[in-house]
Short mmCIF file of C-alpha atoms and ligand atoms in Angstrom, two decimals:
data_model
loop_
_atom_site.label_atom_id
_atom_site.label_comp_id
_atom_site.label_asym_id
_atom_site.label_seq_id
_atom_site.Cartn_x
_atom_site.Cartn_y
_atom_site.Cartn_z
CA MET A 12 114.11 -88.68 205.55
CA ILE A 13 114.93 -91.80 203.72
CA LYS A 14 111.92 -94.19 205.06
CA LYS A 15 112.07 -96.87 202.05
CA ILE A 16 115.55 -97.92 200.07
CA LEU A 17 115.27 -100.10 197.10
CA ILE A 18 118.33 -102.41 196.77
CA ALA A 19 119.75 -102.88 192.81
CA ASN A 20 121.79 -105.86 193.66
CA ARG A 21 121.38 -109.51 194.65
CA GLY A 22 123.64 -111.87 196.81
CA GLU A 23 125.00 -111.78 200.55
CA ILE A 24 125.45 -107.83 200.03
CA ALA A 25 122.08 -107.68 198.81
CA VAL A 26 120.88 -109.78 202.69
CA ARG A 27 123.82 -107.45 204.32
CA ILE A 28 122.15 -104.74 203.77
CA ILE A 29 118.20 -104.90 203.54
CA ARG A 30 119.62 -105.98 207.12
CA SER A 31 120.51 -103.37 207.94
CA CYS A 32 117.19 -100.97 206.31
CA ARG A 33 115.11 -102.98 208.93
CA GLU A 34 117.11 -101.80 212.39
CA LEU A 35 116.29 -99.00 211.12
CA GLY A 36 112.54 -99.46 211.01
CA ILE A 37 113.28 -98.28 206.85
CA ARG A 38 111.40 -100.43 203.99
CA SER A 39 113.75 -102.05 201.33
CA VAL A 40 112.44 -103.30 198.32
CA ALA A 41 114.61 -105.62 195.91
CA VAL A 42 115.16 -106.63 192.95
CA PHE A 43 114.99 -109.79 190.64
CA SER A 44 115.54 -111.50 188.11
CA ASP A 45 114.74 -115.30 186.52
CA ALA A 46 117.24 -116.45 188.02
CA ASP A 47 116.67 -115.08 191.45
CA ARG A 48 112.77 -115.48 192.05
CA ALA A 49 112.99 -117.39 195.51
CA ALA A 50 116.92 -116.42 196.11
CA MET A 51 117.38 -114.69 199.63
CA HIS A 52 116.54 -110.69 198.97
CA VAL A 53 113.73 -110.99 198.01
CA ARG A 54 112.23 -113.41 200.87
CA TYR A 55 114.45 -110.50 203.55
CA ALA A 56 113.11 -107.83 201.20
CA SER A 57 109.46 -105.91 202.58
CA GLU A 58 108.60 -105.87 198.73
CA ALA A 59 109.88 -107.43 195.48
CA TYR A 60 110.07 -106.75 192.21
CA TYR A 61 111.17 -108.50 189.00
CA ILE A 62 113.30 -106.49 186.55
CA GLY A 63 114.05 -109.35 183.57
CA PRO A 64 116.06 -111.84 182.56
CA SER A 65 118.65 -113.89 183.88
CA PRO A 66 121.90 -112.33 182.54
CA SER A 67 123.15 -109.13 184.56
CA ARG A 68 123.08 -106.48 181.07
CA GLU A 69 119.19 -107.26 180.79
CA SER A 70 118.29 -107.36 184.63
CA TYR A 71 120.74 -105.54 187.72
CA LEU A 72 122.75 -103.71 185.16
CA PHE A 73 120.10 -102.51 183.07
CA ALA A 74 120.00 -98.51 184.71
CA GLU A 75 116.47 -97.04 183.43
CA LYS A 76 114.52 -100.55 184.61
CA ILE A 77 115.49 -99.83 188.11
CA ILE A 78 115.11 -95.71 188.28
CA GLN A 79 111.50 -96.84 186.76
CA VAL A 80 110.75 -99.79 189.31
CA ALA A 81 112.05 -97.22 191.87
CA LEU A 82 109.75 -94.76 191.11
CA GLN A 83 107.06 -97.18 191.30
CA ALA A 84 108.32 -98.38 194.18
CA LYS A 85 108.21 -94.94 195.76
CA VAL A 86 111.86 -95.28 197.37
CA ASP A 87 113.85 -92.10 198.44
CA ALA A 88 117.16 -94.07 198.05
CA ILE A 89 119.33 -96.15 196.22
CA HIS A 90 121.90 -98.73 197.64
CA PRO A 91 124.03 -100.04 194.60
CA GLY A 92 125.59 -102.19 197.48
CA TYR A 93 129.07 -103.25 195.08
CA GLY A 94 129.16 -104.31 191.45
CA PHE A 95 126.47 -104.02 189.47
CA LEU A 96 125.69 -100.15 189.38
CA SER A 97 127.62 -99.07 192.26
CA GLU A 98 129.96 -97.13 190.34
CA ASN A 99 128.34 -96.38 187.01
CA ALA A 100 128.10 -92.62 188.04
CA ASP A 101 125.18 -92.30 184.65
CA PHE A 102 123.65 -94.10 187.02
CA ALA A 103 124.53 -92.65 190.10
CA ARG A 104 123.53 -89.03 188.47
CA ARG A 105 120.49 -90.66 187.02
CA CYS A 106 118.94 -91.76 190.56
CA SER A 107 119.13 -88.09 191.63
CA GLU A 108 117.87 -85.86 188.20
CA VAL A 109 114.47 -88.10 188.80
CA GLY A 110 114.44 -87.53 192.59
CA ILE A 111 115.70 -90.27 194.35
CA LYS A 112 118.47 -90.26 196.24
CA PHE A 113 121.82 -92.73 195.34
CA ILE A 114 123.24 -94.13 198.57
CA GLY A 115 127.45 -92.65 197.54
CA PRO A 116 129.63 -90.19 196.73
CA SER A 117 129.01 -87.86 193.62
CA SER A 118 128.32 -88.86 190.30
CA GLU A 119 131.25 -86.48 189.78
CA ALA A 120 133.35 -87.99 192.45
CA ILE A 121 132.59 -91.74 191.13
CA THR A 122 134.24 -90.43 187.25
CA GLN A 123 137.13 -88.68 189.53
CA MET A 124 137.99 -92.28 190.85
CA GLY A 125 137.43 -93.68 187.55
CA ASP A 126 139.88 -92.86 185.15
CA LYS A 127 142.84 -94.07 187.25
CA ILE A 128 144.96 -90.84 185.52
CA THR A 129 142.99 -88.24 186.87
CA ALA A 130 143.08 -89.68 190.71
CA ARG A 131 146.67 -89.72 190.12
CA GLN A 132 146.67 -86.25 189.42
CA THR A 133 144.16 -85.71 191.82
CA MET A 134 146.24 -87.41 194.62
CA ILE A 135 150.00 -85.81 193.04
CA ALA A 136 147.76 -82.09 194.25
CA ALA A 137 146.97 -83.39 197.29
CA GLY A 138 149.67 -84.87 197.88
CA VAL A 139 149.24 -87.81 198.81
CA PRO A 140 152.28 -90.20 197.85
CA VAL A 141 152.07 -91.72 194.61
CA VAL A 142 153.82 -94.82 192.66
CA PRO A 143 155.98 -92.98 190.24
CA GLY A 144 156.15 -93.13 186.53
CA THR A 145 152.95 -91.13 184.36
CA GLN A 146 151.23 -87.73 185.23
CA LYS A 147 149.53 -88.14 181.36
CA SER A 148 148.33 -89.87 179.38
CA VAL A 149 151.67 -91.42 176.76
CA THR A 150 151.36 -92.78 172.61
CA ASN A 151 154.09 -90.93 171.78
CA PRO A 152 157.05 -93.18 171.35
CA ASN A 153 160.12 -90.86 172.22
CA ASP A 154 158.19 -89.52 174.82
CA ILE A 155 157.64 -93.16 176.66
CA LYS A 156 160.89 -93.86 175.93
CA LYS A 157 162.06 -90.97 178.26
CA ILE A 158 159.82 -91.99 180.43
CA VAL A 159 160.82 -95.10 181.29
CA GLU A 160 164.65 -93.32 181.50
CA GLU A 161 163.40 -91.51 183.85
CA ILE A 162 161.64 -93.76 186.94
CA GLY A 163 164.07 -97.44 186.02
CA LEU A 164 162.45 -100.72 184.14
CA PRO A 165 160.81 -102.45 185.78
CA VAL A 166 157.30 -100.73 183.92
CA MET A 167 153.44 -101.09 184.13
CA ILE A 168 151.74 -100.49 181.81
CA LYS A 169 147.81 -99.78 182.63
CA ALA A 170 144.34 -98.36 181.46
CA SER A 171 143.38 -95.42 182.89
CA ALA A 172 139.50 -96.58 182.68
CA GLY A 173 141.20 -99.59 184.17
CA GLY A 174 141.79 -100.76 187.60
CA GLY A 175 141.16 -104.20 189.57
CA GLY A 176 144.03 -105.69 187.02
CA LYS A 177 141.55 -105.29 184.23
CA GLY A 178 144.36 -104.22 181.12
CA MET A 179 147.71 -104.61 183.02
CA ARG A 180 151.11 -105.64 181.21
CA LEU A 181 154.59 -105.69 183.15
CA VAL A 182 157.55 -104.64 181.15
CA ARG A 183 161.00 -106.34 182.38
CA ASP A 184 162.86 -105.90 179.06
CA GLN A 185 163.43 -102.47 178.01
CA ARG A 186 162.77 -104.06 174.57
CA GLU A 187 159.20 -105.50 175.58
CA LEU A 188 158.29 -101.79 175.56
CA PHE A 189 156.41 -100.27 173.02
CA SER A 190 154.30 -104.17 172.47
CA ALA A 191 153.31 -104.02 176.53
CA VAL A 192 152.17 -100.52 175.24
CA LYS A 193 150.12 -101.45 172.16
CA MET A 194 148.47 -104.38 173.91
CA ALA A 195 147.70 -103.02 177.11
CA GLN A 196 146.34 -99.73 174.30
CA SER A 197 144.17 -102.85 172.32
CA GLU A 198 143.22 -104.72 175.60
CA ALA A 199 142.48 -100.96 176.88
CA MET A 200 139.95 -100.49 173.88
CA SER A 201 138.24 -103.55 173.54
CA SER A 202 137.11 -103.84 177.27
CA PHE A 203 136.32 -100.09 178.35
CA GLY A 204 136.62 -98.43 174.46
CA ASN A 205 139.07 -96.43 176.10
CA ASP A 206 143.07 -96.26 174.95
CA THR A 207 144.66 -94.06 177.10
CA VAL A 208 147.09 -96.32 178.60
CA TYR A 209 149.64 -94.93 181.88
CA ILE A 210 153.82 -95.94 182.76
CA GLU A 211 154.49 -96.34 186.73
CA LYS A 212 157.38 -98.07 188.24
CA TYR A 213 156.45 -101.63 189.19
CA ILE A 214 156.32 -102.46 192.48
CA GLU A 215 157.90 -106.08 193.18
CA SER A 216 156.91 -108.53 195.78
CA PRO A 217 154.16 -105.34 197.42
CA HIS A 218 150.89 -105.42 199.80
CA HIS A 219 147.75 -104.24 198.88
CA ILE A 220 146.03 -102.97 202.23
CA GLU A 221 143.85 -100.20 202.51
CA PHE A 222 141.85 -97.81 204.10
CA GLN A 223 137.27 -97.68 205.31
CA ILE A 224 136.85 -93.93 204.77
CA LEU A 225 133.43 -92.15 205.70
CA ALA A 226 132.38 -88.90 205.00
CA ASP A 227 129.62 -86.87 205.59
CA LYS A 228 128.52 -83.79 203.76
CA GLN A 229 128.76 -80.94 206.89
CA GLY A 230 133.03 -82.22 205.90
CA ASN A 231 133.63 -84.27 207.79
CA THR A 232 136.18 -86.85 207.38
CA VAL A 233 137.21 -89.93 209.24
CA HIS A 234 138.84 -93.40 208.50
CA LEU A 235 138.05 -96.56 210.18
CA PHE A 236 141.99 -98.33 210.59
CA GLU A 237 143.06 -100.35 207.41
CA ARG A 238 142.35 -103.76 206.34
CA GLU A 239 145.39 -106.38 204.81
CA CYS A 240 144.35 -107.79 201.61
CA SER A 241 147.90 -109.12 199.94
CA VAL A 242 146.51 -112.83 200.52
CA GLN A 243 144.94 -112.39 196.35
CA ARG A 244 144.20 -115.44 193.26
CA ARG A 245 144.35 -113.60 189.70
CA HIS A 246 143.46 -110.07 191.24
CA GLN A 247 140.41 -111.14 193.35
CA LYS A 248 141.01 -111.22 196.87
CA VAL A 249 140.66 -114.88 199.21
CA VAL A 250 141.95 -113.74 202.35
CA GLU A 251 141.02 -109.28 203.90
CA GLU A 252 141.92 -109.52 207.88
CA THR A 253 142.60 -106.62 210.08
CA PRO A 254 145.05 -105.12 211.47
CA SER A 255 147.76 -105.36 208.95
CA PRO A 256 150.24 -107.70 210.69
CA PHE A 257 152.81 -105.52 208.32
CA ILE A 258 151.74 -102.11 209.20
CA THR A 259 152.88 -100.52 211.88
CA PRO A 260 151.42 -97.93 214.40
CA GLU A 261 153.58 -95.07 212.73
CA LEU A 262 152.23 -96.17 209.51
CA ARG A 263 149.27 -96.42 209.95
CA GLU A 264 148.72 -93.19 211.01
CA GLN A 265 151.07 -91.49 208.19
CA MET A 266 148.09 -93.85 205.47
CA GLY A 267 145.06 -92.92 207.53
CA GLU A 268 145.83 -88.69 207.76
CA ALA A 269 146.60 -89.70 203.85
CA ALA A 270 143.33 -91.41 203.08
CA ILE A 271 141.51 -89.06 204.98
CA ALA A 272 143.71 -87.03 202.64
CA ALA A 273 143.24 -88.94 199.43
CA ALA A 274 138.75 -88.61 200.06
CA LYS A 275 138.93 -84.37 200.43
CA ALA A 276 140.25 -84.07 197.60
CA VAL A 277 137.24 -85.11 195.78
CA ASN A 278 135.01 -84.53 198.14
CA TYR A 279 134.16 -87.73 198.57
CA GLU A 280 130.87 -88.44 200.95
CA GLY A 281 129.67 -91.79 201.84
CA ALA A 282 131.88 -94.90 201.90
CA GLY A 283 134.74 -95.73 200.42
CA THR A 284 137.59 -97.15 199.92
CA ILE A 285 141.61 -95.91 199.94
CA GLU A 286 143.49 -98.70 198.33
CA PHE A 287 147.60 -98.83 198.30
CA LEU A 288 150.48 -100.26 197.17
CA VAL A 289 153.48 -100.73 200.46
CA ASP A 290 156.56 -101.92 199.21
CA ALA A 291 158.53 -104.43 200.65
CA ASN A 292 160.85 -101.65 203.12
CA ARG A 293 156.97 -99.52 203.93
CA ASN A 294 156.81 -96.97 201.65
CA PHE A 295 153.24 -96.70 200.66
CA TYR A 296 151.41 -95.12 197.12
CA PHE A 297 147.62 -94.44 196.52
CA LEU A 298 146.89 -97.71 193.20
CA GLU A 299 143.01 -96.92 193.67
CA MET A 300 140.17 -95.62 194.66
CA ASN A 301 136.60 -97.95 195.57
CA THR A 302 133.64 -95.64 195.23
CA ARG A 303 131.39 -98.11 197.27
CA LEU A 304 130.94 -100.34 200.24
CA GLN A 305 133.27 -103.34 199.81
CA VAL A 306 132.76 -107.11 200.17
CA GLU A 307 135.53 -107.59 202.74
CA HIS A 308 133.72 -104.72 204.73
CA PRO A 309 132.37 -106.79 207.66
CA ILE A 310 136.25 -106.86 209.03
CA THR A 311 136.56 -103.55 209.97
CA GLU A 312 132.85 -103.28 211.53
CA ARG A 313 133.90 -106.18 213.92
CA THR A 314 137.13 -104.39 215.02
CA THR A 315 135.54 -100.44 214.63
CA GLY A 316 131.46 -101.99 216.45
CA ILE A 317 130.48 -99.39 213.45
CA ASP A 318 127.74 -100.34 211.82
CA ILE A 319 129.03 -99.97 207.72
CA VAL A 320 125.84 -100.40 205.96
CA LYS A 321 123.97 -97.64 208.84
CA GLU A 322 126.63 -94.88 208.87
CA GLN A 323 125.29 -94.90 204.94
CA ILE A 324 122.52 -94.47 205.26
CA ASN A 325 122.97 -92.04 207.72
CA ILE A 326 125.29 -89.59 205.90
CA ALA A 327 122.99 -90.02 202.21
CA SER A 328 119.48 -88.69 204.98
CA GLY A 329 121.66 -85.94 205.31
CA GLU A 330 122.67 -86.15 209.35
CA PRO A 331 126.49 -85.69 210.65
CA LEU A 332 128.35 -89.07 212.29
CA SER A 333 128.53 -89.10 215.55
CA PHE A 334 131.49 -89.47 216.65
CA LYS A 335 135.20 -87.92 216.08
CA GLN A 336 138.59 -90.04 214.50
CA GLU A 337 139.28 -89.62 218.57
CA GLU A 338 136.78 -92.04 218.94
CA VAL A 339 137.66 -94.40 216.59
CA PHE A 340 139.53 -97.56 217.96
CA GLN A 341 140.32 -100.71 217.03
CA PHE A 342 139.58 -103.95 218.94
CA GLY A 343 141.14 -107.60 218.73
CA HIS A 344 141.55 -109.07 215.65
CA SER A 345 139.04 -109.61 212.15
CA ILE A 346 139.96 -112.13 209.09
CA GLU A 347 137.56 -112.51 206.44
CA CYS A 348 137.64 -115.33 204.42
CA ARG A 349 135.09 -115.69 200.81
CA ILE A 350 133.72 -119.31 200.66
CA SER A 351 133.12 -119.37 196.50
CA ALA A 352 131.29 -122.03 194.78
CA GLU A 353 133.89 -123.24 192.76
CA ASP A 354 136.62 -126.73 193.17
CA PRO A 355 139.60 -125.04 194.32
CA PHE A 356 141.60 -128.63 193.23
CA ASN A 357 140.74 -128.18 189.86
CA ASN A 358 141.90 -124.72 188.66
CA PHE A 359 138.88 -122.90 190.79
CA MET A 360 136.40 -124.40 188.00
CA PRO A 361 133.15 -123.16 189.04
CA SER A 362 130.75 -125.38 190.62
CA PRO A 363 126.53 -124.20 190.24
CA GLY A 364 124.53 -125.92 191.35
CA VAL A 365 121.20 -127.01 193.39
CA VAL A 366 122.52 -126.56 197.12
CA ARG A 367 121.93 -130.03 199.37
CA HIS A 368 122.29 -129.43 202.27
CA ILE A 369 124.79 -126.57 203.99
CA SER A 370 124.69 -126.17 208.09
CA GLU A 371 126.82 -122.51 208.29
CA PRO A 372 129.78 -122.37 211.05
CA ASN A 373 128.50 -119.96 215.17
CA GLY A 374 129.46 -119.58 217.66
CA LEU A 375 132.15 -116.81 219.80
CA GLY A 376 133.35 -115.04 217.39
CA ILE A 377 132.00 -116.28 214.05
CA ARG A 378 129.90 -113.77 212.08
CA THR A 379 128.56 -115.20 208.17
CA ASP A 380 127.14 -113.42 205.67
CA GLY A 381 125.53 -114.60 203.15
CA TYR A 382 122.64 -115.96 201.10
CA VAL A 383 121.96 -119.33 199.74
CA TYR A 384 120.14 -121.88 201.85
CA GLU A 385 119.28 -125.84 200.95
CA GLY A 386 117.56 -127.26 198.05
CA TYR A 387 118.63 -123.51 196.66
CA GLU A 388 119.91 -123.46 192.41
CA ILE A 389 123.49 -121.26 192.60
CA PRO A 390 123.14 -119.57 189.28
CA MET A 391 126.07 -119.80 187.29
CA HIS A 392 124.33 -116.66 185.24
CA TYR A 393 126.63 -114.13 188.99
CA ASP A 394 129.50 -114.22 190.66
CA PRO A 395 130.69 -117.87 192.28
CA MET A 396 130.56 -116.54 195.72
CA ILE A 397 127.98 -117.31 198.29
CA SER A 398 129.13 -116.04 201.35
CA LYS A 399 131.75 -115.04 203.98
CA VAL A 400 133.05 -115.39 207.20
CA ILE A 401 134.39 -112.87 209.25
CA THR A 402 136.29 -114.41 212.33
CA TRP A 403 136.97 -112.35 215.64
CA GLY A 404 139.68 -113.27 217.88
CA ARG A 405 141.40 -111.46 221.05
CA THR A 406 144.28 -111.42 218.99
CA ARG A 407 145.13 -112.75 215.77
CA ALA A 408 146.69 -115.64 215.83
CA GLU A 409 142.74 -116.33 217.75
CA ALA A 410 141.19 -115.34 215.20
CA ILE A 411 143.09 -117.40 212.92
CA ASP A 412 142.39 -120.68 214.73
CA ARG A 413 138.96 -119.94 215.42
CA MET A 414 138.87 -119.59 211.77
CA ARG A 415 140.27 -122.97 210.73
CA ARG A 416 137.04 -123.63 213.50
CA ALA A 417 134.50 -121.79 211.61
CA LEU A 418 135.94 -123.41 207.97
CA TYR A 419 136.02 -127.44 209.20
CA GLU A 420 132.06 -126.96 210.84
CA TYR A 421 131.27 -125.28 207.39
CA LYS A 422 129.58 -128.12 205.38
CA ILE A 423 127.75 -127.52 202.41
CA THR A 424 126.87 -131.10 199.80
CA GLY A 425 125.71 -130.55 196.46
CA VAL A 426 128.09 -128.10 195.20
CA LYS A 427 131.57 -127.77 195.54
CA THR A 428 133.42 -124.76 197.77
CA SER A 429 136.54 -123.30 198.58
CA THR A 430 136.38 -123.78 202.08
CA LYS A 431 139.65 -126.65 202.39
CA PHE A 432 141.58 -124.42 199.69
CA LEU A 433 140.96 -121.62 202.82
CA GLU A 434 141.78 -124.39 205.70
CA ARG A 435 145.56 -124.81 203.63
CA ILE A 436 146.10 -121.62 203.96
CA MET A 437 145.22 -120.80 207.91
CA MET A 438 147.45 -124.14 208.49
CA ASN A 439 150.39 -122.64 206.37
CA LYS A 440 153.29 -121.34 207.88
CA ASN A 441 153.93 -117.90 206.11
CA PHE A 442 150.58 -116.53 207.11
CA ARG A 443 150.36 -117.76 210.48
CA ASP A 444 154.01 -115.30 210.57
CA GLY A 445 152.16 -112.71 208.97
CA LYS A 446 155.29 -113.36 207.12
CA TYR A 447 153.09 -112.83 202.60
CA ASP A 448 152.84 -110.41 200.49
CA THR A 449 150.79 -110.61 197.01
CA HIS A 450 152.49 -113.07 195.77
CA PHE A 451 151.69 -115.56 198.21
CA ILE A 452 149.33 -117.78 196.29
CA GLU A 453 151.59 -118.33 193.55
CA LYS A 454 153.79 -118.88 195.62
CA HIS A 455 152.73 -121.81 198.04
CA SER A 456 150.24 -122.67 194.99
CA GLU A 457 151.09 -126.41 195.72
CA GLU A 458 151.23 -126.75 200.18
CA LEU A 459 148.28 -124.91 199.58
CA LEU A 460 146.15 -126.38 196.36
CA THR A 461 147.05 -129.97 196.14
CA PRO A 462 144.06 -132.13 196.70
CA CYS A 463 144.70 -134.00 199.48
CA ALA A 464 143.35 -137.63 200.87
CA ASN A 465 140.23 -136.63 202.68
CA GLU A 466 139.59 -133.22 200.44
CA LYS A 467 137.93 -135.44 198.52
CA THR A 468 134.43 -137.32 198.44
CA VAL A 469 133.67 -140.77 197.84
CA SER A 470 132.86 -143.82 200.06
CA VAL A 471 134.49 -144.93 203.65
CA ASP A 472 135.91 -147.56 205.06
CA MET A 473 137.31 -148.66 208.24
CA ALA A 474 140.71 -148.74 206.21
CA ILE A 475 139.99 -144.45 204.50
CA ILE A 476 138.66 -143.75 207.57
CA ALA A 477 142.33 -144.41 209.74
CA THR A 478 143.62 -142.61 206.73
CA TYR A 479 142.03 -139.43 207.79
CA ILE A 480 143.03 -139.50 211.26
CA ASP A 481 146.02 -140.06 210.74
CA TYR A 482 146.15 -137.07 208.11
CA THR A 483 143.21 -135.29 210.70
CA ASN A 484 146.41 -135.84 213.36
CA LYS A 485 149.16 -134.36 211.09
CA MET A 486 146.51 -131.25 211.24
CA GLU A 487 146.28 -130.87 214.52
CA LYS A 488 150.37 -131.08 214.94
CA ALA A 489 150.91 -128.26 212.07
CA ALA A 490 148.64 -126.18 214.66
CA MET A 491 150.42 -126.67 217.20
CA GLY A 492 153.26 -125.68 215.38
CA ASP A 493 155.30 -128.75 213.80
CA PHE A 494 154.76 -128.00 210.60
CA THR A 495 157.12 -130.83 209.20
CA LEU A 496 154.21 -131.64 206.95
CA THR A 497 152.77 -128.80 205.56
CA ARG A 498 156.65 -128.12 204.41
CA THR A 499 157.29 -132.19 202.20
CA ASN A 500 155.22 -131.47 198.89
CA ASP A 501 156.13 -135.07 199.00
CA LYS A 502 153.64 -135.61 201.75
CA TRP A 503 151.02 -133.56 200.38
CA LYS A 504 151.19 -136.30 197.70
CA GLU A 505 150.76 -139.47 199.46
CA TYR A 506 147.67 -138.90 200.77
CA ALA A 507 146.33 -137.25 197.40
CA LEU A 508 147.34 -140.85 195.75
CA LYS A 509 145.47 -142.54 198.42
CA LYS A 510 140.86 -143.55 198.50
CA SER A 511 138.93 -140.84 199.10
CA VAL A 512 137.03 -139.89 202.09
CA GLN A 513 133.91 -138.44 203.37
CA ARG A 514 135.01 -135.65 206.08
CA ILE A 515 132.81 -136.65 209.58
C1 MV4 B 602 150.28 -102.97 190.41
C2 MV4 B 602 151.57 -103.47 190.94
C3 MV4 B 602 152.83 -103.18 192.12
N1 MV4 B 602 153.03 -101.85 190.48
N2 MV4 B 602 151.45 -101.22 189.90
C4 MV4 B 602 147.01 -104.83 190.19
C5 MV4 B 602 145.07 -104.29 190.78
C6 MV4 B 602 145.46 -103.64 190.29
N3 MV4 B 602 144.99 -102.27 190.85
C7 MV4 B 602 146.53 -102.90 190.70
N4 MV4 B 602 147.85 -104.23 190.66
C8 MV4 B 602 149.03 -104.20 190.68
N5 MV4 B 602 149.47 -102.11 190.44
C9 MV4 B 602 152.45 -100.96 190.07
N6 MV4 B 602 153.18 -99.93 190.02
C10 MV4 B 602 150.78 -104.74 191.58
C11 MV4 B 602 150.25 -105.06 191.02
C12 MV4 B 602 148.95 -106.67 191.85
C13 MV4 B 602 148.26 -106.71 193.23
C14 MV4 B 602 147.85 -105.23 193.78
C15 MV4 B 602 147.15 -105.73 195.02
C16 MV4 B 602 147.31 -106.52 195.17
C17 MV4 B 602 147.74 -107.76 194.35
C18 MV4 B 602 147.76 -107.50 193.09
C19 MV4 B 602 148.42 -108.76 192.00
C20 MV4 B 602 150.02 -108.53 191.13
C21 MV4 B 602 149.75 -107.76 190.94
#
């Protein structure tokens, strides 16, 4: 029985986990750094312990300190959330050494999936399709040349210890091959302390589609369908949705089966995500497995009705899953937008500082997972994501329009946030038509990132209000399917030139 859990994390995810603990009657233990003395997770938890200075290395990443606090607080389990220690195999092992359950897979599964070459080999053995490429590390120039001749250009050089886009190099021209390998190796060495690289065929314009899986200690593994995560900027997800507008029911079934096979291949336990690349012809390839709870898990919760954090806790306590695959359904459509304290119209410049006013959206079909409150100072030491808005609709169009409305209602002053950029995505014709891939943001950067009259703050006078009303009318027209405004970049610029206005 788990009666008390330490949450080795901060921010919205710590708050999210504490919420499920409270519903289950489990005591929650927060840990906090100097910068987080007044943080929401500290206020929500049953108990809270100071763990060190603001930099993550000295607090949320300080494994031994967290273990000591866990022992002192006599917790039964540690939930790592995402980021920080969540995919650290040594930390998972340390937890079991001191008799504390790590809420996540075994350290062996983390290690096996953390090494991308091993993960590829495991998936090939399990019959899960992988991107054509090398099965082991390559260093010899002749071997590299042979492999590239076999699979054909373009190729990607990736770090085996990497993931999430770090240490990756695209090669379109044979002449760049060796220098790209050398650069990828030295980048891998400095980032991960391991220069092992591998080669994959480059998939042009892929979709990033991932499957949520749950696996109990009894050997039952189910999937909770997919999340379409192709709206990314510099390998950071911005918008996620489920179901994917790109895949067919048949493909969904095949990918779900492949995801289960992938999890079973490493005796996976707990909640995990299998990431796939899907090419323009709808061929799918295993990319990576994330052995943690993910930021975007709420859209899956919304469409399946399953509390993923509760399931993680039940699995860790040794309980079998309470439902079978045939009992999991997708109902309606859900979208998540990540709100960050960054200025989207100034190259996403971080905007830490004190939140002067915040009022979050509410009403039918809206969920917000956040942690900032009025008077709270967003620290500069951590991730700029301050909250997530999750909407649900009976149809995709309803979920999108509800998101537009939610983003409109989202008011925050004191810091700059990405809400206006997200509104632009919700207005984009290609997005609304479900026609987008991983290049969406760069392809539409002008339309999405050129500042606009009412999106810059200052004084309000009557002329400006007129401009604002005109602009709003055009936005409304766009929502009704008239995209003449959003297609013409000159119009955006015209508005950008006019004096700025406070949104009212
Ligand atoms: C690829 C790829 C095309 N071909 N691999 C980027 C993050 C990392 N997880 C893997 N990534 C990619 N790997 C092959 N063989 C394109 C990407 C990629 C990408 C993948 C998912 C979401 C957004 C992306 C943006 C650029 C590149």
